[in-house]
Structures are given as structure tokens and as C-alpha cells.
Short mmCIF file of C-alpha atoms and ligand atoms in Angstrom, two decimals:
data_model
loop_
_atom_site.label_atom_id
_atom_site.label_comp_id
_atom_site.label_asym_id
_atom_site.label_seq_id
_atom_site.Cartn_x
_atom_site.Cartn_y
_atom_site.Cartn_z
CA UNK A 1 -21.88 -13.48 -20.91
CA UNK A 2 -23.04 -9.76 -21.89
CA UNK A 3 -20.69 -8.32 -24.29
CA UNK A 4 -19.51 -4.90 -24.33
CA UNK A 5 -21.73 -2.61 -26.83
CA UNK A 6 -20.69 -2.13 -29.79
CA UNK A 7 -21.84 1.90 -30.25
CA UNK A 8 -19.22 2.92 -27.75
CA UNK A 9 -16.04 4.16 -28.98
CA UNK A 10 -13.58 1.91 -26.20
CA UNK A 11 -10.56 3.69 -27.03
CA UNK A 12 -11.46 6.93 -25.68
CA UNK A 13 -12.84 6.51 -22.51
CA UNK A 14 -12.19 8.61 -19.76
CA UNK A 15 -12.93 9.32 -16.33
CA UNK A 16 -16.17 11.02 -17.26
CA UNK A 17 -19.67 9.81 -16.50
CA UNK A 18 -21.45 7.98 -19.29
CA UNK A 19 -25.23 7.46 -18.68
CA UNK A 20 -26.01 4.00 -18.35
CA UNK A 21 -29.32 1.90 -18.30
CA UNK A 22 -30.17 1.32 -14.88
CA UNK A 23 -29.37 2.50 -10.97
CA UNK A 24 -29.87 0.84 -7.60
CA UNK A 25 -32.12 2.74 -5.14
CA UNK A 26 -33.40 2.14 -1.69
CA UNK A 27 -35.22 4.96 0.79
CA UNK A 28 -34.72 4.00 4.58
CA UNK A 29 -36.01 5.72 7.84
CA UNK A 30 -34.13 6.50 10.56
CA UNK A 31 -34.34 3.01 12.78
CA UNK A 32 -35.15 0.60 10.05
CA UNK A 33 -33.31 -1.68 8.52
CA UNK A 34 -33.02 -0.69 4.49
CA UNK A 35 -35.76 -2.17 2.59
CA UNK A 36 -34.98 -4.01 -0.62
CA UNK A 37 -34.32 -1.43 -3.11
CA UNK A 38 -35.01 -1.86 -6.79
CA UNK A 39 -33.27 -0.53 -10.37
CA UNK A 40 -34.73 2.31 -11.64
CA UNK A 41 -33.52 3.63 -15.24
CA UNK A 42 -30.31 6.09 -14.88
CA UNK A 43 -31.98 9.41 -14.38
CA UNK A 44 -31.62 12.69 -12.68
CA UNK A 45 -33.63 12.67 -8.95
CA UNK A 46 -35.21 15.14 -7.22
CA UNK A 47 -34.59 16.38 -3.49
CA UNK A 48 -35.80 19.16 -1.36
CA UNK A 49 -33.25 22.35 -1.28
CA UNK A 50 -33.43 21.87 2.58
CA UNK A 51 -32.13 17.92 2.41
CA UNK A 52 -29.52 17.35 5.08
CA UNK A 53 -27.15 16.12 2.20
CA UNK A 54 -27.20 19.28 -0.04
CA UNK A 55 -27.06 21.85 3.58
CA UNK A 56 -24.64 19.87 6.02
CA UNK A 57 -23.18 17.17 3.58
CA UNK A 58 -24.42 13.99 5.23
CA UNK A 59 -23.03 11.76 2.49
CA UNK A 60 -20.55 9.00 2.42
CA UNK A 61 -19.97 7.17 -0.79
CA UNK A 62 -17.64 4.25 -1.99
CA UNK A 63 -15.64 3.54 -5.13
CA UNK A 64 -15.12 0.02 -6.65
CA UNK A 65 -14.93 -1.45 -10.13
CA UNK A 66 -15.97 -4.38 -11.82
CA UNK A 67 -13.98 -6.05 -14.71
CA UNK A 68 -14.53 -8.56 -17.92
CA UNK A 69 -11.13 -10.79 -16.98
CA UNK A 70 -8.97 -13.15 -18.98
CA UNK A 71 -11.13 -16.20 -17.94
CA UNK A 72 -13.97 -14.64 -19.55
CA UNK A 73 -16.09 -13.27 -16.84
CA UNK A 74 -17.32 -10.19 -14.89
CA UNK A 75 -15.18 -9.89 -11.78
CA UNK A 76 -15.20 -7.57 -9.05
CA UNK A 77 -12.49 -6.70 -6.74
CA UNK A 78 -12.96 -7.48 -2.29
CA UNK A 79 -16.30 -6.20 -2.67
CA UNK A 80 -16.53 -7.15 1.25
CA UNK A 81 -14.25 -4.60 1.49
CA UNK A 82 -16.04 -1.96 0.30
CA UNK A 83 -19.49 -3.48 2.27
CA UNK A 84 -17.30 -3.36 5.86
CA UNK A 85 -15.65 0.52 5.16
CA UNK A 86 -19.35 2.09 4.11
CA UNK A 87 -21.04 0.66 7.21
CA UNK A 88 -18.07 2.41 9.23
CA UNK A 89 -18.51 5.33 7.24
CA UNK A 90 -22.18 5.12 7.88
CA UNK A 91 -21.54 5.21 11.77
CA UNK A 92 -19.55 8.00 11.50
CA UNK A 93 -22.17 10.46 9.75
CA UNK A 94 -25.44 8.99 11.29
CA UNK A 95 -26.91 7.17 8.26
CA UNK A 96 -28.05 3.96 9.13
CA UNK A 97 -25.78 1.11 8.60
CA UNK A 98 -25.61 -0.78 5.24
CA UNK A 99 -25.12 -4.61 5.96
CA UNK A 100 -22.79 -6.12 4.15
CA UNK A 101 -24.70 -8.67 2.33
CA UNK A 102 -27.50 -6.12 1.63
CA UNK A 103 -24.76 -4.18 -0.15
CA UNK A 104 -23.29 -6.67 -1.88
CA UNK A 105 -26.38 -7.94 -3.64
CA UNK A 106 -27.44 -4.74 -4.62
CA UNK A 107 -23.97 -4.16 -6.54
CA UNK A 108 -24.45 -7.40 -7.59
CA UNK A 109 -27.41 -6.22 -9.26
CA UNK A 110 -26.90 -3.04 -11.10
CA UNK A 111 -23.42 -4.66 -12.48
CA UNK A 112 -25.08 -7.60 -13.97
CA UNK A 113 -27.79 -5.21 -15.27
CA UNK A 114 -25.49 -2.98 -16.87
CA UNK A 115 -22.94 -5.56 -18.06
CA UNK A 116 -23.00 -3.91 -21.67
CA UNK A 117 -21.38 -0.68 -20.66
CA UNK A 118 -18.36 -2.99 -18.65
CA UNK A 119 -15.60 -2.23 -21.12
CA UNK A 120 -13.68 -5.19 -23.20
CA UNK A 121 -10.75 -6.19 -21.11
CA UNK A 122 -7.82 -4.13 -21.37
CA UNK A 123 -10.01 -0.78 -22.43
CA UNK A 124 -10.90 -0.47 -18.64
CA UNK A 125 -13.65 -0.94 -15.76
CA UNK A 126 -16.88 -0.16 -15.15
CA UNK A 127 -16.81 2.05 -12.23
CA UNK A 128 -19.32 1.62 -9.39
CA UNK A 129 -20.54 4.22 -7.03
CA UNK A 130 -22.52 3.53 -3.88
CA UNK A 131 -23.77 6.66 -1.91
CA UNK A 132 -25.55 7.09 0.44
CA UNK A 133 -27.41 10.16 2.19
CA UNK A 134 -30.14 12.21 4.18
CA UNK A 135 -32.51 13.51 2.90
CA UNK A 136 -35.37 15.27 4.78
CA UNK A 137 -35.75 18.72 4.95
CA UNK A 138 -34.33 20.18 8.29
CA UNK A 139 -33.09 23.83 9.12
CA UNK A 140 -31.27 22.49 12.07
CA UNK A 141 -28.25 20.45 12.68
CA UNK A 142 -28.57 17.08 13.07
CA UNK A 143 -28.99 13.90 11.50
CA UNK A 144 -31.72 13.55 8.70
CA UNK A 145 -35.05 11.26 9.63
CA UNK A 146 -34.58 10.10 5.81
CA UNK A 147 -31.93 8.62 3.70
CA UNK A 148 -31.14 7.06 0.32
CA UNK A 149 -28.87 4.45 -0.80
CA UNK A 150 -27.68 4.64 -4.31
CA UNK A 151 -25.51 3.03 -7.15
CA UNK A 152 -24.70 4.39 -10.23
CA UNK A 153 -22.18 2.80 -12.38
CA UNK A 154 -20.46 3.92 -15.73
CA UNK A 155 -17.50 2.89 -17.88
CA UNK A 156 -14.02 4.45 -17.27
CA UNK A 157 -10.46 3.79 -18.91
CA UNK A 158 -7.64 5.63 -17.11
CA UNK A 159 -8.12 7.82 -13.96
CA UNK A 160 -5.38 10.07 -14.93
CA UNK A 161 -4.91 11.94 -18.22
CA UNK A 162 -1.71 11.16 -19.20
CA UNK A 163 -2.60 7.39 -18.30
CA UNK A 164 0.44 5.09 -17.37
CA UNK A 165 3.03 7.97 -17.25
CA UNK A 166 4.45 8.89 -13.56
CA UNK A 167 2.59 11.58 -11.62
CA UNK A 168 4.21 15.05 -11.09
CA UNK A 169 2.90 16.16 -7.31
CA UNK A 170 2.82 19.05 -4.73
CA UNK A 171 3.15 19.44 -1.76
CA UNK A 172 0.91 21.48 -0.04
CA UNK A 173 1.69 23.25 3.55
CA UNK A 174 -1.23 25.85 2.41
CA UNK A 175 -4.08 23.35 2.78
CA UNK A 176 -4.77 20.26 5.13
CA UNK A 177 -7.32 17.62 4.23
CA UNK A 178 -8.55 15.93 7.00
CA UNK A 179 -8.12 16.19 11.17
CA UNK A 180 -6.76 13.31 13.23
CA UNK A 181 -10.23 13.44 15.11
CA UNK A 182 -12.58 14.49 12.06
CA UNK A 183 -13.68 12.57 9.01
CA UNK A 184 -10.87 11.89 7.35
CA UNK A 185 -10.81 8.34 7.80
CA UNK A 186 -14.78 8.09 6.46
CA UNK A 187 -15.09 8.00 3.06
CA UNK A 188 -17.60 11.38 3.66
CA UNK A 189 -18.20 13.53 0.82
CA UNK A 190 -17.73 16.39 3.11
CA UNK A 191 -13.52 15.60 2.85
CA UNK A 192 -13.51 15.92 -0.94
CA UNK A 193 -15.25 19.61 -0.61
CA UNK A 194 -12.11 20.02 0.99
CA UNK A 195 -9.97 19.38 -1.49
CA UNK A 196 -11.18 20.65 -4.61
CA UNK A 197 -9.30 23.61 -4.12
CA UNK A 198 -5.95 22.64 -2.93
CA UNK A 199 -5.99 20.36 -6.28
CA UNK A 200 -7.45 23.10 -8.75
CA UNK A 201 -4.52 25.28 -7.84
CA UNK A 202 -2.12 22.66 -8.19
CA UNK A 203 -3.64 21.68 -11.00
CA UNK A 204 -3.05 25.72 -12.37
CA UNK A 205 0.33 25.31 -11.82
CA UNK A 206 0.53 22.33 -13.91
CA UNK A 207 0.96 19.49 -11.20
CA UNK A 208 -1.33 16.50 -11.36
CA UNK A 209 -2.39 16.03 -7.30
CA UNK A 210 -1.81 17.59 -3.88
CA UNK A 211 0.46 15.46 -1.36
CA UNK A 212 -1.27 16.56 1.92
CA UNK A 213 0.99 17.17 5.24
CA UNK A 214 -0.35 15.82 8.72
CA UNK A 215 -2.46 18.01 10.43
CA UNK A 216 -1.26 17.58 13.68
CA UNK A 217 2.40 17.60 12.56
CA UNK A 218 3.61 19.00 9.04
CA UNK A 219 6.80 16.65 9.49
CA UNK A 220 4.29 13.90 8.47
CA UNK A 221 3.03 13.05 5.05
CA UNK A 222 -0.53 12.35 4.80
CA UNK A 223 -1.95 11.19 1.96
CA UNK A 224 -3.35 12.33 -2.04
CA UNK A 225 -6.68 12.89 -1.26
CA UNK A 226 -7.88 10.03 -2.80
CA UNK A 227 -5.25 7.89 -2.65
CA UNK A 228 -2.56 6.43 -0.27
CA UNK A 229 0.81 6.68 -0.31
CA UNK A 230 3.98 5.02 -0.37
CA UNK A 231 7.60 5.07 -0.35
CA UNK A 232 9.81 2.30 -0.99
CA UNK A 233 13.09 2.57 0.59
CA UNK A 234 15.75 -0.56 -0.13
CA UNK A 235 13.24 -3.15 0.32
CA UNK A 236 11.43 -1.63 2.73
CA UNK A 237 7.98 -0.45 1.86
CA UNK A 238 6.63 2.47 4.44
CA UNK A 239 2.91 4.25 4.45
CA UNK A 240 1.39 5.95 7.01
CA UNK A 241 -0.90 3.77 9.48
CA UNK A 242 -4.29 3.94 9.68
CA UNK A 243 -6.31 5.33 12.84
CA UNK A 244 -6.26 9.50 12.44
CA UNK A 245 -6.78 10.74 9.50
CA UNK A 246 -5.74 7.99 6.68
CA UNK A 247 -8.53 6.83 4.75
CA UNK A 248 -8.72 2.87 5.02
CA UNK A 249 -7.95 2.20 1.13
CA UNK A 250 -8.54 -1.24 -0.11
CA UNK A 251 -5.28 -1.01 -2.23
CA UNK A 252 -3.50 0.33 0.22
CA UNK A 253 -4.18 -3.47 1.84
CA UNK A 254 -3.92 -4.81 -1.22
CA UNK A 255 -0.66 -3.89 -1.86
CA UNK A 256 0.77 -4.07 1.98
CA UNK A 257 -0.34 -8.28 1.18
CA UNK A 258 1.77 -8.30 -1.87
CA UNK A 259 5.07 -6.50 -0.78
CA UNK A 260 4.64 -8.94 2.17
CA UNK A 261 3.68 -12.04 1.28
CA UNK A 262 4.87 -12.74 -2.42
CA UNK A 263 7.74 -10.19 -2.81
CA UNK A 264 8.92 -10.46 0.65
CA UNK A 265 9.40 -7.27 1.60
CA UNK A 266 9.15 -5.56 5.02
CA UNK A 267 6.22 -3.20 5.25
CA UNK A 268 5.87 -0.31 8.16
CA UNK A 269 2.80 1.31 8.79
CA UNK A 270 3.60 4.39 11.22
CA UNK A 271 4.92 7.70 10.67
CA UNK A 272 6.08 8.93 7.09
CA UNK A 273 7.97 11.83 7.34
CA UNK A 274 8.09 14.38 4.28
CA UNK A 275 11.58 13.84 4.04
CA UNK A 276 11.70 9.94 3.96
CA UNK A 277 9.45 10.86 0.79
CA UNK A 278 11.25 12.93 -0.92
CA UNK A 279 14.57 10.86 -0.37
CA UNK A 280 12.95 7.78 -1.14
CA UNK A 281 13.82 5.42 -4.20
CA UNK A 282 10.48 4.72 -5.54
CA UNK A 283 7.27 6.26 -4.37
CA UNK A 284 3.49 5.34 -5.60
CA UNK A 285 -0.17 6.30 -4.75
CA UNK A 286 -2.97 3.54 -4.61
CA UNK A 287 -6.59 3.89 -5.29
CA UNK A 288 -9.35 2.21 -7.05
CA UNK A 289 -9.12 4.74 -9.46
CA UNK A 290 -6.07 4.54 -10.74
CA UNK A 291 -4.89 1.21 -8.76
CA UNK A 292 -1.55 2.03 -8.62
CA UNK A 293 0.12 5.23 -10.08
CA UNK A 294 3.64 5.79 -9.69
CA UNK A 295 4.92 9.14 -9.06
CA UNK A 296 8.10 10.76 -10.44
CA UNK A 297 8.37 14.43 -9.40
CA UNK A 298 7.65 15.87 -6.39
CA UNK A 299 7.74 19.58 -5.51
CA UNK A 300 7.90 21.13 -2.19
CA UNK A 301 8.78 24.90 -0.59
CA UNK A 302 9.59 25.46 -4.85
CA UNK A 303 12.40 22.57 -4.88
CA UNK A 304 12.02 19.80 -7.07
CA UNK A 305 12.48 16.39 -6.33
CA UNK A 306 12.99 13.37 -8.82
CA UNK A 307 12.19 10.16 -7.72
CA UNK A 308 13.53 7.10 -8.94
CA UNK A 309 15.26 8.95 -12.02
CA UNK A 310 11.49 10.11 -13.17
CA UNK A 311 11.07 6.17 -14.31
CA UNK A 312 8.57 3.62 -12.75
CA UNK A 313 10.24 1.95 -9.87
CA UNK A 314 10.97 -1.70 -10.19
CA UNK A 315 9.02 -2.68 -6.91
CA UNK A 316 6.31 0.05 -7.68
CA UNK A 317 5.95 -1.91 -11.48
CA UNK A 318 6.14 -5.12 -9.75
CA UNK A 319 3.03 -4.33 -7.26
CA UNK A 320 1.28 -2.63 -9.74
CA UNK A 321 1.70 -5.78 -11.89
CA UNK A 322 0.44 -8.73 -9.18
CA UNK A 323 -2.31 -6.52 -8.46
CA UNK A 324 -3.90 -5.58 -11.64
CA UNK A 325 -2.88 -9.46 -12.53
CA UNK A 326 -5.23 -10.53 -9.90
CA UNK A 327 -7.93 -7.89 -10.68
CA UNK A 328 -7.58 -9.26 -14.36
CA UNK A 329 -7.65 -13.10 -13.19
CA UNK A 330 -3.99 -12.95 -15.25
CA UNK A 331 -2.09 -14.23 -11.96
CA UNK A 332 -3.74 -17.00 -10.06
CA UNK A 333 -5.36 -15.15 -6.41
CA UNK A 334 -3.72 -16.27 -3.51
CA UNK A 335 -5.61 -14.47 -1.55
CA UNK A 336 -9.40 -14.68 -2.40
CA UNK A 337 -9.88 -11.42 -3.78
CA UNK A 338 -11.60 -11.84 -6.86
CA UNK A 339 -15.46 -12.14 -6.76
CA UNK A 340 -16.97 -13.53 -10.12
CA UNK A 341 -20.61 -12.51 -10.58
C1 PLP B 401 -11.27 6.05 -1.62
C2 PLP B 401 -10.08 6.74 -1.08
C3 PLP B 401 -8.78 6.20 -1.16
C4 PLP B 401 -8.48 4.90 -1.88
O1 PLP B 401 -9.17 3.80 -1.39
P1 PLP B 401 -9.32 2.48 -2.29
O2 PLP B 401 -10.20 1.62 -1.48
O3 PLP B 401 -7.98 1.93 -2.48
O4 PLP B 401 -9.95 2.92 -3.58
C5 PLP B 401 -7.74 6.90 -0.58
N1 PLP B 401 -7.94 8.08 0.04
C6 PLP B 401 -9.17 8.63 0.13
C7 PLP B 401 -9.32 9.92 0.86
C8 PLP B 401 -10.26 7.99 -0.42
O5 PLP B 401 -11.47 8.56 -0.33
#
């Protein structure tokens, strides 16, 4: 196997982009099938101002990471996954569909080509990022004749700053992310636009994410932006159900199969109210990103909440555990997750 290089400093990775040696790109017409594709060295590319992705932000993208495990080889996490949410994501903005195997192989390809920059296990990932969007030159609205499929990949240790400590959160009744009927439930790069300032202010006023409200009733809790959420009540584990706006995350699953099938515990996907949050005993995020990130203070209308006496929850630890045991090939995968390369 391809060992990690030796002239980067491990220890003080981030979640910042490192160049790397090589990226996956394919051009497709509107109509056809996407050709092949080929690696290219990691470089800047070049685009007319009028593309469709830089005017009217027809872009979706995913987020996935690969991993050197315990048994001594590259690993990547439900990769199908990711291949079945960007060809619904690609319905939803007009770009044409990315098949699943097509996708998979050409992942498959840039990690093994840049296995050097996949940290040593236990310093972090190598994150992945497939995009995908138009790119002809039109005035008008609608969908590009011309698109792109990319991946770029590059090494990352912990998504947030303060790394394994809980998450301090607002909630915001100033902003909403996402529509039941819009794109929220895409991964479109449109929805992050959205966001950026809802989480810079929050960010101002020292919190480290937004907790977005419903948008079709503020009694409702949403989700992080770029992560789902969850309370744990007892040892019952609630998030809100997918179908409006929630974005389909892949830990999100991931966890719903381990509350459910190895610690027992009842899961409900429906309706989260704000104040089931905020009175529950344990509450978490997931997201590739950060897998799972517990959360220990949550503010809303100025009143601050503690959850679970600011500590990591016991259940919350005990997810967050199986599932970066099973990323890590630590805990034996009951369910067929793992995907050696
Ligand atoms: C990507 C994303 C998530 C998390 O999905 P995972 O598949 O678990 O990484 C959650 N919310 C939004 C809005 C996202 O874009």
C-alpha cells in the first residue's frame, strides 16, 4: 500500500484545501451519457464568465472520505451512497445523471492516485469532492448544453476547530435555509450560498453553527446546514424525516442503523419540535465532515440551553463510537459499509 508522505506535517491538518497531485474530469453534452473522464494534475480551470454555474448556480456536489484503517488498507465509506444521492441531485438541477458505477470508478481512481496525501490513521481522511456543473455560456435561464464532472480530493483532520469538544449552536428565526418544495433536499451548491451568512454572524457572536427552523413552521427544527440533527430523549432517538427540506445525509442513515439495530433503541423520523431540542438529554449533528459532533449549548430568543450537563452524551459517544469503528475497520461491519479499494 501507498504510505502517507512524509513532507506533510500530520498533526496540523485542518479543514483547509491542500493541493494534491491529480483530479478526475469528464465534459458531457446535454443527452449523452458521460464519457470516460481522465486525471488531469490538480490545477486551477478555466470557464467562461457567462457559464450557467458561475450566473444561476447549476452545481450539485457531494462529500465523502476515504480512510487508511486498522487492517491496513484504504477504505471508503457507502460510496453507493453518495453515487445514488448525486444522480438525484442531478435530476433536480438538470445536469445529466451520473450512474452509479461511472461514479464510483472514477473516485476509485483519483483516491488510489492520490493515496500519498490519505493521512496515517488516526491523523484523519482524505476528503473527496465530486461536483458537478454547466457550463456553456447562456444569458438566459435555463439549463446549460454543457457540463463537467469533477473530483478533487485533499487531506483533512477535524472539521471543527476545537475538534472533539461539544458544539455551542444558535438558533436562528432570522434566516431559513431551504423550502419544503425547493432544493433543500439536493445537495445544490445554490443552498450553501444561503447559508454563509446566517453562519458568519453566528460565527461573530462566537457560536460555532446555525440550527435552522422549518420553513413552513418555526415550531420545527430543521437541520445545521450541513449536517443533521438529533435528539436523544430516554432511549428514544428523534430527527426530522426526510421528504421537504432535509438533506438525505448518509450518517444520518448511518446512525438511524446503529441506534436501531445494535443499541436497540427506538428511532422516529417525523416532526422535531424546537422545544423537544432544547429539553432533550443528549443532542448531536451528523455529517461526513465531522461524522458525529455532539452539541452542548444551545441558544435561542437570547436563553441558553445546556444539554446533557455540557458533556458528550452516553448514547451520542456510543454512536459516534460504532460508527467511526466501522469507518476505521476497528468494529467488525455488520452492515456492508466499508468499501476497500
Ligand atoms: C452533505 C450534507 C449533510 C450531511 O450528509 P452526509 O452524507 O452525512 O455527509 C447534511 N446536510 C446538508 C445540507 C448537506 O449538504
Amino acid at each position: 500500500m501507498i504510505e502517507s508522505r512524509k513532507d506533510i506535517d500530520w498533526d496540523s491538518l485542518g479543514f483547509n484545501v491542500i493541493p494534491t497531485k491529480s483530479m478526475f474530469k469528464s465534459e458531457c453534452f446535454d443527452g449523452y451519457s458521460w464519457p470516460k473522464g481522465k486525471l488531469i494534475p490538480y490545477a486551477t480551470i478555466s470557464l467562461s464568465p457567462a457559464a450557467t454555474v458561475l450566473n444561476y448556480a447549476q452545481s450539485i456536489f457531494e462529500g465523502m472520505k476515504a480512510h487508511r484503517s486498522i487492517k491496513n488498507r484504504i477504505v471508503l465509506f457507502r460510496p453507493d451512497q453518495n453515487a445514488k444521492r448525486i444522480a438525484k441531485s442531478a435530476q433536480r438541477i438538470c445536469i445529466p445523471i451520473i450512474d452509479e458505477d461511472y461514479f464510483i470508478n472514477a473516485v476509485n481512481l483519483i483516491v488510489c492516485d492520490n493515496a500519498e496525501f490519505i493521512p496515517p490513521l488516526g491523523k484523519g481522511g482524505m476528503y473527496i469532492r465530486p461536483l458537478a456543473f454547466g457550463v456553456s455560456p447562456f444569458l438566459g435561464v435555463r439549463p446549460s448544453k454543457e457540463y463537467i464532472f469533477m473530483i478533487f480530493c485533499t487531506p483533512v483532520g477535524h472539521y471543527f476547530k476545537n475538534g472533539s469538544q461539544l458544539l455551542n449552536l444558535l438558533v436562528t428565526d432570522k434566516y431559513h435555509r431551504a423550502a419544503p418544495k425547493g432544493i433543500g433536499n439536493a445537495k445544490a451548491s445554490g443552498n450553501y450560498s444561503a447559508s454563509l451568512l446566517p453562519g458568519q454572524e453566528a460565527r461573530a457572536q462566537g457560536f460555532d453553527e446555525v440550527i435552522y427552523l422549518s420553513a413552513a413552521n418555526e415550531n420545527l427544527v430543521e437541520e445545521m446546514g450541513a449536517a443533521n440533527l438529533f435528539a436523544v430523549s430516554g432511549k428514544t432517538l428523534k430527527t426530522p424525516s426526510l421528504g421537504k427540506s432535509i438533506l438525505p445525509g448518509i450518517n444520518r442513515d448511518s446512525a438511524i442503523c446503529i441506534a436501531k439495530e445494535i443499541l436497540g433503541l427506538s428511532v422516529e423520523e417525523g416532526d422535531l419540535t424546537i422545544d423537544e431540542l432544547l429539553a432533550a438529554d443528549e443532542v448531536f449533528c451528523t455529517g461526513t465532515a465531522a461524522v458525529i459532533g455532539g452539541i452542548g449549548k444551545i441558544t435561542k430568543d437570547d436563553r441558553e440551553y445546556i444539554i446533557s450537563n455540557g458533556r458528550l452524551g452516553q448514547i451520542t459517544d456510543k454512536i459516534k463510537k460504532y460508527l467511526i469503528g466501522i469507518q476505521l475497520e476497528e468494529i467488525e461491519d455488520p452492515f456492508g459499509w466499508v468499501y476497500p479499494l
